[in-house]
Amino acid sequence: EHTRLAGRVRRLAEATGGSSPPVLPGETPARTRETRVLPMIPEIVTAIPGPRSRALADELARYESPNVTYLAPDFPVFWERAEGANVWDADGNRFLDLTSAFGVCGLGHSHPALVRAAQNQAGQLMHAMGDVHPAVGKAALCRRLSELTFERWGEGRGQTILGNSGFEAVEAALKTSYLHSGRRGVIAFTGAYHGLGYGAVETSGLPSFREPFRRQLGGFATLLPYPHCYRCPFGVCEGYRLEGATFPNCSTRCLENLREQLETTIARREIGAILVEPMQGRGGLIVPPLDFLPLLRAVCDEAKILLIADEIYTGFNRTGALFACDHSRVVPDLLCLGKALTGGFPLSACVGRRSVMAAWPRSEGEALHTSTFLGHPVGGAMALAALELHAAPGQTAAVVATGKGLRAALDALVSPAIGQVRGAGLMLGLELVDATGAPDGKLAGALVRQGLRDGLILLADSPAGNVLALAPPFVISDEEIAFTAGWLQENLTSLRGSIS
């Protein structure tokens, strides 16, 4: 069976012009330049999952909580190493990663500058006392985050609270909002994903995460509809797109409806902030209308409340701008960052206007919000290296160009299963539908599984699980894009027929 699959993958490569440079077991692929490896299509040498992955899954099942890792006869594979846009599993199979490992590795897996930063820092100082005796790089990191956000936006100095995971940045923002206004309420949106700590999950718009813990949540969040031009929550189906624009332009009636709901909520509840993803990821790769963020900024200014932008996924060029809010030229009061901030180490940041961060009391020897690993020196060193790469001249333009190539390849796909191709930069999604136009989560799941067998690492997003998410590393090549498009065209047809 694995021989048949490997042959199928090679035939697809030949049809799309892909190439597979020879790589000996354990050997690192040759580089064309330091930041890019040679394009490589998948190479499958065992059944998927292979014997080592299956053995590791059996071991994990015995020792890990059953809720964490999804284990099935055909899922998952266990990663052993990765470079560029490619991942090798424990059985020596090579995969093309179309997820950037949850959006973390935008610069590419094992980017040499990030590896050097981690190795050099770990060899010198592995751990410090973040809120007592910090590592020397902590000040430089906070300064650089200020320079790339509020100072770049012409808003003066920004100040930062560092954390470990994305949800910690969100919860730091929620605490900041409360200290700033004394108002506990927060407006968030349907389809939102802000992480799974109790404060973050309270603002989640995905019921699967909220409902099991609803009775323990604080009840401070109000969820309003997130503008979604393909599946309009306001029931408007005409005139919803400006063809050729990066972002759609929604019907005026929709935004007027949303403004009314915002103003009514603020009048009835003690609201201190609006928390929003400038573009939703797990909610279904939803690009809101271009006027959406300016509307939120205007409402916040009028009500004297804070605008919190969750850019944990969209930050650092993922959408073809350094931050997704740059598309609308909207400056938030608090900005939540993570994932690509380090390219592979747990580190997050809540960066805020200096005037807003002044709501926190000055430390008198005991921090009001902290953690043991706050400002970890290895993560900080990697973040400083990553920020230089993200801010380098030409980096944003390169993502835009590669994103246009991937978008063109997706737009060229012909299948009644594709309801909409959407996204920005290298954060794109295929909304899959059945014959009635309803979300087709079964097809998306089948594509994720078949992709794994054929050497593609994919994810499906949205509450219905029907949006195939494509967020590859920025170093994905034209050949790898062509291979992906060829594989999608073949499998959208064959798998839709097999599960209908």
Coordinates of C-alpha atoms in Angstrom, one line a residue:
E1 CA 0.0 0.0 0.0
H2 CA 2.7 2.5 0.9
T3 CA 4.5 1.7 -2.4
R4 CA 1.3 2.6 -4.3
L5 CA 0.9 5.9 -2.4
A6 CA 4.6 6.8 -3.0
G7 CA 4.1 6.2 -6.7
R8 CA 1.0 8.3 -6.7
V9 CA 2.8 11.2 -5.1
R10 CA 5.7 10.9 -7.5
R11 CA 3.3 11.0 -10.5
L12 CA 1.7 14.1 -9.2
A13 CA 5.1 15.7 -8.8
E14 CA 6.0 14.9 -12.4
A15 CA 2.7 16.4 -13.6
T16 CA 3.2 19.6 -11.7
G17 CA 6.9 20.0 -12.4
G18 CA 8.1 19.2 -8.8
S19 CA 11.5 17.8 -8.0
S20 CA 12.8 15.7 -5.2
P21 CA 16.5 16.2 -4.6
P22 CA 18.2 13.1 -3.2
V23 CA 18.6 13.3 0.6
L24 CA 20.3 10.5 2.5
P25 CA 18.8 9.3 5.8
G26 CA 19.8 11.8 8.5
E27 CA 21.2 14.3 6.0
T28 CA 20.1 17.9 5.9
P29 CA 18.9 19.1 2.5
A30 CA 21.2 21.5 0.6
R31 CA 20.3 25.1 0.8
T32 CA 20.0 27.5 -2.1
R33 CA 20.6 30.3 0.4
E34 CA 20.6 30.5 4.2
T35 CA 16.9 31.2 4.6
R36 CA 15.5 28.7 2.1
V37 CA 15.9 25.0 1.3
L38 CA 15.5 23.4 -2.1
P39 CA 11.9 22.8 -3.0
M40 CA 10.9 19.3 -2.2
I41 CA 7.7 17.4 -2.7
P42 CA 6.6 14.8 -0.3
E43 CA 8.3 11.4 -0.2
I44 CA 6.4 8.6 1.4
V45 CA 8.4 5.4 2.2
T46 CA 6.1 3.6 4.6
A47 CA 2.4 3.2 5.3
I48 CA 1.0 6.2 7.0
P49 CA 1.3 6.2 10.0
G50 CA 4.5 4.2 9.9
P51 CA 5.4 1.6 12.4
R52 CA 7.4 3.9 14.7
S53 CA 4.5 6.5 14.7
R54 CA 2.0 3.7 15.5
A55 CA 4.2 2.5 18.4
L56 CA 4.6 6.0 19.7
A57 CA 0.8 6.5 19.5
D58 CA 0.3 3.4 21.6
E59 CA 2.7 4.6 24.2
L60 CA 1.2 8.1 24.3
A61 CA -2.3 6.6 24.7
R62 CA -1.1 4.9 27.9
Y63 CA 0.4 8.0 29.5
E64 CA -1.3 11.1 28.2
S65 CA -4.8 12.4 29.1
P66 CA -7.1 11.0 26.4
N67 CA -8.5 14.4 25.6
V68 CA -5.3 15.9 24.2
T69 CA -3.9 14.1 21.2
Y70 CA -6.3 12.7 18.6
L71 CA -5.3 9.1 18.0
A72 CA -6.8 6.8 15.3
P73 CA -5.5 4.0 13.1
D74 CA -4.7 6.6 10.3
F75 CA -3.6 9.5 12.5
P76 CA -1.2 11.1 13.6
V77 CA 2.4 10.9 12.5
F78 CA 5.2 11.8 15.0
W79 CA 7.6 14.5 13.8
E80 CA 11.3 13.9 14.2
R81 CA 12.8 16.9 12.4
A82 CA 11.8 19.8 10.1
E83 CA 13.4 22.3 7.8
G84 CA 12.0 25.0 5.5
A85 CA 8.5 23.9 4.5
N86 CA 9.3 20.2 5.1
V87 CA 8.8 17.8 8.0
W88 CA 10.2 14.3 8.5
D89 CA 8.4 11.9 10.7
A90 CA 9.8 9.1 12.9
D91 CA 9.6 6.7 10.0
G92 CA 11.6 8.8 7.5
N93 CA 8.6 10.0 5.5
R94 CA 8.9 13.6 4.2
F95 CA 5.9 15.9 4.3
L96 CA 5.0 19.3 3.0
D97 CA 3.8 21.4 5.9
L98 CA 0.9 23.6 4.8
T99 CA 0.2 24.8 8.4
S100 CA 3.5 26.3 9.5
A101 CA 2.9 24.2 12.6
F102 CA -0.1 26.2 13.8
G103 CA 1.3 29.4 12.2
V104 CA 4.4 29.4 14.4
C105 CA 7.0 28.7 11.7
G106 CA 6.2 31.4 9.2
L107 CA 9.9 32.0 8.5
G108 CA 10.4 28.3 7.9
H109 CA 11.1 25.3 10.2
S110 CA 14.5 25.4 11.9
H111 CA 15.5 28.8 10.4
P112 CA 19.3 29.0 10.9
A113 CA 19.2 32.4 12.5
L114 CA 16.7 31.3 15.1
V115 CA 18.5 28.0 15.7
R116 CA 21.8 30.0 16.3
A117 CA 20.0 32.4 18.6
A118 CA 18.6 29.5 20.7
Q119 CA 21.8 27.6 20.8
N120 CA 24.0 30.6 21.7
Q121 CA 21.6 31.7 24.4
A122 CA 21.1 28.2 25.9
G123 CA 24.8 27.8 26.1
Q124 CA 25.2 31.0 28.0
L125 CA 22.1 31.4 30.1
M126 CA 19.2 28.9 30.1
H127 CA 17.0 30.6 32.7
A128 CA 16.7 33.8 34.6
M129 CA 14.3 35.3 37.2
G130 CA 12.0 37.2 34.8
D131 CA 10.3 39.6 37.3
V132 CA 13.1 39.7 39.9
H133 CA 16.5 39.5 38.1
P134 CA 15.7 39.4 34.4
A135 CA 17.9 38.2 31.5
V136 CA 19.8 40.9 29.8
G137 CA 17.8 40.5 26.6
K138 CA 14.4 41.3 28.2
A139 CA 14.8 45.0 27.9
A140 CA 15.9 44.8 24.2
L141 CA 12.9 42.6 23.4
C142 CA 10.4 45.0 25.0
R143 CA 12.0 47.9 23.3
R144 CA 11.9 46.2 19.9
L145 CA 8.2 45.3 20.3
S146 CA 7.5 49.0 21.1
E147 CA 9.4 50.1 18.0
L148 CA 7.5 47.7 15.7
T149 CA 4.1 48.5 17.0
F150 CA 3.1 51.8 18.7
E151 CA 6.2 53.7 17.7
R152 CA 6.0 52.6 14.1
W153 CA 2.3 53.7 14.2
G154 CA 3.3 57.1 15.4
E155 CA 1.6 56.6 18.8
G156 CA 4.5 57.0 21.1
R157 CA 6.1 54.3 23.3
G158 CA 4.4 51.0 23.9
Q159 CA 4.9 48.8 27.0
T160 CA 4.8 45.0 27.2
I161 CA 3.7 42.2 29.4
L162 CA 5.4 39.0 28.3
G163 CA 3.9 35.6 28.7
N164 CA 4.4 32.0 27.5
S165 CA 1.3 31.1 25.5
G166 CA -1.0 33.1 23.3
F167 CA -3.9 32.9 25.8
E168 CA -1.7 34.4 28.5
A169 CA -1.3 37.5 26.3
V170 CA -5.1 37.7 25.9
E171 CA -5.7 37.3 29.6
A172 CA -3.0 40.0 30.3
A173 CA -5.0 42.3 28.0
L174 CA -8.3 41.4 29.7
K175 CA -6.7 42.3 33.1
T176 CA -5.3 45.5 31.7
S177 CA -8.7 46.5 30.4
Y178 CA -10.3 45.9 33.8
L179 CA -7.7 47.9 35.7
H180 CA -7.9 50.7 33.1
S181 CA -11.7 51.2 33.4
G182 CA -13.0 49.2 36.3
R183 CA -15.5 47.7 33.9
R184 CA -15.6 43.9 33.8
G185 CA -17.5 43.5 30.5
V186 CA -15.9 42.6 27.2
I187 CA -17.4 42.4 23.7
A188 CA -16.1 39.5 21.6
F189 CA -17.3 37.8 18.5
T190 CA -18.9 34.6 17.2
G191 CA -16.3 32.2 15.8
A192 CA -13.5 33.8 17.9
Y193 CA -10.6 31.8 19.2
H194 CA -8.5 33.4 21.9
G195 CA -7.0 30.4 23.7
L196 CA -8.2 28.1 26.4
G197 CA -7.4 29.7 29.8
Y198 CA -10.6 30.5 31.7
G199 CA -10.5 34.2 30.8
A200 CA -9.7 33.5 27.2
V201 CA -12.3 30.8 26.8
E202 CA -14.9 33.1 28.3
T203 CA -14.4 35.3 25.2
S204 CA -14.3 32.3 22.8
G205 CA -17.0 32.2 20.1
L206 CA -16.5 28.5 19.4
P207 CA -19.1 26.6 21.5
S208 CA -17.1 23.4 21.5
F209 CA -14.5 25.1 23.8
R210 CA -17.0 27.1 25.9
E211 CA -19.8 24.8 26.7
P212 CA -18.1 22.1 28.7
F213 CA -17.0 24.8 31.2
R214 CA -19.7 27.3 30.8
R215 CA -20.9 27.0 34.4
Q216 CA -17.4 27.9 35.7
L217 CA -17.0 30.9 33.4
G218 CA -17.2 34.5 34.7
G219 CA -20.0 35.7 32.4
F220 CA -18.3 38.9 31.5
A221 CA -18.3 38.5 27.7
T222 CA -21.0 39.4 25.2
L223 CA -20.6 37.7 21.8
L224 CA -21.7 39.6 18.7
P225 CA -21.7 38.5 15.1
Y226 CA -18.4 38.6 13.3
P227 CA -19.0 39.9 9.7
H228 CA -18.7 37.0 7.3
C229 CA -19.5 37.9 3.7
Y230 CA -19.9 34.3 2.5
R231 CA -22.2 33.3 5.3
C232 CA -23.6 36.6 6.4
P233 CA -24.9 36.6 10.0
F234 CA -27.2 39.6 9.1
G235 CA -28.9 37.8 6.2
V236 CA -27.6 40.0 3.4
C237 CA -26.5 38.1 0.4
E238 CA -26.2 40.7 -2.3
G239 CA -23.4 43.0 -3.2
Y240 CA -21.1 41.7 -0.5
R241 CA -17.7 41.7 -2.3
L242 CA -15.5 44.1 -4.1
E243 CA -13.8 41.8 -6.6
G244 CA -10.0 42.3 -6.8
A245 CA -9.8 43.9 -3.3
T246 CA -7.7 42.2 -0.6
F247 CA -10.5 42.6 1.8
P248 CA -14.2 42.5 0.8
N249 CA -16.4 45.5 1.4
C250 CA -19.6 44.5 3.2
S251 CA -23.1 45.8 2.7
T252 CA -23.5 49.1 4.6
R253 CA -26.7 47.6 6.1
C254 CA -24.6 44.9 7.8
L255 CA -22.2 47.3 9.5
E256 CA -25.1 49.6 10.5
N257 CA -26.7 46.5 12.1
L258 CA -23.4 45.7 13.9
R259 CA -22.9 49.3 15.1
E260 CA -26.4 49.2 16.6
Q261 CA -25.7 46.0 18.5
L262 CA -22.4 47.3 19.7
E263 CA -24.0 50.5 21.0
T264 CA -26.9 48.7 22.6
T265 CA -24.5 46.3 24.4
I266 CA -22.3 49.2 25.7
A267 CA -25.4 51.0 26.9
R268 CA -26.8 48.0 28.8
R269 CA -23.6 46.4 30.2
E270 CA -20.4 47.7 31.8
I271 CA -18.2 47.2 28.8
G272 CA -14.5 48.0 29.1
A273 CA -13.1 46.7 25.9
I274 CA -13.8 45.1 22.5
L275 CA -11.6 42.0 21.8
V276 CA -11.3 41.0 18.1
E277 CA -9.2 39.0 15.7
P278 CA -8.6 41.3 12.7
M279 CA -9.0 38.1 10.6
Q280 CA -10.4 34.9 12.1
G281 CA -8.2 31.8 12.0
R282 CA -9.9 28.9 13.7
G283 CA -13.2 30.5 13.1
G284 CA -12.9 29.7 9.4
L285 CA -10.2 31.9 7.8
I286 CA -12.7 34.7 7.7
V287 CA -11.6 38.0 6.2
P288 CA -14.0 40.8 7.5
P289 CA -14.9 43.8 5.4
L290 CA -12.3 46.5 5.2
D291 CA -14.5 48.9 7.2
F292 CA -15.0 46.5 10.1
L293 CA -11.9 47.5 12.2
P294 CA -12.4 51.2 11.6
L295 CA -16.0 50.8 12.9
L296 CA -14.7 49.1 16.0
R297 CA -12.1 51.8 16.5
A298 CA -14.8 54.5 16.1
V299 CA -17.1 52.9 18.6
C300 CA -14.3 52.4 21.2
D301 CA -13.3 56.0 20.8
E302 CA -16.9 57.2 21.3
A303 CA -17.5 55.0 24.3
K304 CA -14.0 55.6 25.7
I305 CA -13.3 51.8 25.9
L306 CA -10.3 49.8 24.7
L307 CA -9.8 48.0 21.4
I308 CA -7.8 44.8 21.9
A309 CA -6.5 43.2 18.7
D310 CA -5.7 39.5 19.0
E311 CA -2.9 39.1 16.4
I312 CA -1.5 35.9 17.8
Y313 CA -2.1 34.1 14.5
T314 CA -2.2 37.0 12.1
G315 CA 0.8 38.9 13.3
F316 CA 4.2 39.1 11.7
N317 CA 3.4 39.2 8.0
R318 CA 1.0 36.2 7.9
T319 CA -1.7 38.2 6.1
G320 CA 0.7 40.2 3.9
A321 CA 1.2 43.0 6.3
L322 CA 3.4 43.1 9.4
F323 CA 0.1 43.1 11.4
A324 CA -3.3 42.5 10.0
C325 CA -4.7 45.7 11.5
D326 CA -2.2 47.5 9.2
H327 CA -4.5 46.7 6.3
S328 CA -7.2 49.0 7.8
R329 CA -4.7 51.5 9.3
V330 CA -6.3 50.9 12.6
V331 CA -4.2 51.2 15.8
P332 CA -5.5 49.1 18.7
D333 CA -5.0 50.0 22.4
L334 CA -3.7 46.6 23.2
L335 CA -2.0 44.1 20.8
C336 CA -1.7 40.3 21.6
L337 CA 1.2 38.5 19.9
G338 CA 2.6 35.0 20.0
K339 CA 3.1 32.0 17.6
A340 CA 5.5 33.5 14.9
L341 CA 7.0 35.8 17.5
T342 CA 9.9 33.3 18.1
G343 CA 9.4 30.8 15.3
G344 CA 9.4 27.9 17.7
F345 CA 9.6 28.7 21.4
P346 CA 6.8 29.4 23.8
L347 CA 6.6 33.1 24.2
S348 CA 3.8 35.7 23.9
A349 CA 3.4 39.4 24.5
C350 CA 0.6 41.9 25.2
V351 CA 1.8 45.2 24.0
G352 CA -0.1 48.3 24.9
R353 CA -0.2 52.1 24.7
R354 CA 1.9 53.5 27.5
S355 CA -1.1 55.5 28.8
V356 CA -3.2 52.3 29.0
M357 CA -0.4 50.2 30.7
A358 CA -0.2 52.9 33.3
A359 CA -3.3 51.3 34.8
W360 CA -1.0 48.7 36.3
P361 CA 0.5 49.6 39.7
R362 CA 4.2 50.0 40.0
S363 CA 5.8 46.8 41.3
E364 CA 6.8 47.2 45.0
G365 CA 8.6 43.8 45.0
E366 CA 5.8 41.5 44.1
A367 CA 4.4 41.5 40.6
L368 CA 0.6 41.5 40.2
H369 CA 0.8 39.5 37.0
T370 CA 3.8 37.2 36.3
S371 CA 5.0 33.7 35.8
T372 CA 8.1 31.6 36.5
F373 CA 9.3 31.6 32.9
L374 CA 8.3 35.2 32.1
G375 CA 10.8 36.7 29.6
H376 CA 12.6 33.4 29.2
P377 CA 16.1 34.2 27.8
V378 CA 16.1 31.5 25.1
G379 CA 12.6 32.6 23.8
G380 CA 13.7 36.3 24.1
A381 CA 16.8 35.7 22.0
M382 CA 14.8 33.8 19.4
A383 CA 12.2 36.6 19.3
L384 CA 14.8 39.3 18.8
A385 CA 16.2 37.3 15.8
A386 CA 12.8 36.6 14.4
L387 CA 11.7 40.2 14.7
E388 CA 14.6 41.4 12.7
L389 CA 13.7 38.9 9.9
H390 CA 10.0 39.9 10.0
A391 CA 10.9 43.6 9.8
A392 CA 13.6 43.1 7.1
P393 CA 13.1 45.1 3.9
G394 CA 11.3 43.0 1.4
Q395 CA 9.9 40.4 3.8
T396 CA 6.3 41.6 3.6
A397 CA 6.5 42.0 -0.1
A398 CA 7.8 38.5 -0.5
V399 CA 4.9 37.1 1.5
V400 CA 2.4 39.1 -0.6
A401 CA 4.0 37.8 -3.8
T402 CA 4.0 34.1 -2.6
G403 CA 0.5 34.6 -1.3
K404 CA -0.7 35.8 -4.7
G405 CA 0.8 32.7 -6.3
L406 CA -0.9 30.4 -3.9
R407 CA -4.2 32.3 -4.2
A408 CA -4.0 32.1 -8.0
A409 CA -3.4 28.3 -7.8
L410 CA -6.4 27.9 -5.5
D411 CA -8.6 30.2 -7.6
A412 CA -7.8 28.0 -10.6
L413 CA -9.2 24.8 -9.0
V414 CA -12.4 23.6 -10.5
S415 CA -14.8 21.8 -8.2
P416 CA -18.4 22.2 -7.1
A417 CA -17.1 21.4 -3.6
I418 CA -15.5 24.8 -3.3
G419 CA -17.9 27.4 -2.0
Q420 CA -15.3 30.2 -1.6
V421 CA -11.6 30.8 -1.7
R422 CA -10.7 33.5 0.8
G423 CA -7.9 34.9 2.9
A424 CA -5.0 37.3 2.7
G425 CA -1.3 36.9 2.3
L426 CA -0.4 33.3 3.2
M427 CA -3.4 32.8 5.4
L428 CA -5.9 31.2 2.9
G429 CA -8.9 29.0 3.2
L430 CA -11.1 26.8 1.0
E431 CA -14.7 26.8 2.2
L432 CA -16.0 23.3 1.2
V433 CA -19.7 22.7 0.6
D434 CA -22.0 19.9 -0.3
A435 CA -24.5 19.8 -3.1
T436 CA -26.9 22.0 -1.1
G437 CA -24.3 24.6 -0.2
A438 CA -24.1 23.5 3.4
P439 CA -20.7 23.2 5.1
D440 CA -19.0 19.9 4.2
G441 CA -16.9 19.0 7.2
K442 CA -16.7 15.3 6.0
L443 CA -14.9 16.3 2.8
A444 CA -12.5 18.6 4.7
G445 CA -11.7 15.8 7.1
A446 CA -11.2 13.3 4.3
L447 CA -8.8 15.7 2.6
V448 CA -6.8 16.1 5.8
R449 CA -6.5 12.4 6.2
Q450 CA -5.7 11.7 2.5
G451 CA -3.3 14.5 2.5
L452 CA -1.4 12.9 5.4
R453 CA -1.2 9.6 3.5
D454 CA 0.1 11.5 0.5
G455 CA 2.6 13.6 2.4
L456 CA 0.7 16.9 3.0
I457 CA 0.1 18.3 6.5
L458 CA -3.3 20.1 6.5
L459 CA -5.8 21.4 9.0
A460 CA -9.5 22.1 8.8
D461 CA -11.0 25.1 10.6
S462 CA -14.4 26.7 11.3
P463 CA -17.1 25.5 13.7
A464 CA -18.3 23.0 11.1
G465 CA -14.7 21.9 10.3
N466 CA -15.3 22.5 6.6
V467 CA -12.7 25.1 5.8
L468 CA -9.4 23.7 4.5
A469 CA -6.7 26.0 6.0
L470 CA -3.6 26.8 4.0
A471 CA -1.0 28.8 6.0
P472 CA 2.4 27.4 4.8
P473 CA 5.8 28.7 5.7
F474 CA 6.8 31.8 3.8
V475 CA 9.5 29.8 2.1
I476 CA 7.1 27.5 0.2
S477 CA 8.3 27.3 -3.4
D478 CA 6.4 27.7 -6.7
E479 CA 7.0 24.0 -7.3
E480 CA 5.5 23.1 -3.9
I481 CA 2.5 25.3 -4.5
A482 CA 2.0 23.6 -7.9
F483 CA 2.2 20.2 -6.3
T484 CA -0.4 21.2 -3.7
A485 CA -2.8 22.6 -6.3
G486 CA -2.5 19.5 -8.4
W487 CA -3.1 17.3 -5.4
L488 CA -6.1 19.3 -4.4
Q489 CA -7.6 19.2 -7.9
E490 CA -7.3 15.4 -8.0
N491 CA -8.6 14.7 -4.5
L492 CA -11.4 17.3 -4.4
T493 CA -13.0 15.3 -7.2
S494 CA -12.2 11.7 -6.1
L495 CA -12.9 12.2 -2.4
R496 CA -16.1 14.1 -2.9
G497 CA -17.4 11.3 -5.0
S498 CA -16.4 8.6 -2.5
I499 CA -18.1 10.2 0.6
S500 CA -21.2 11.6 -1.1

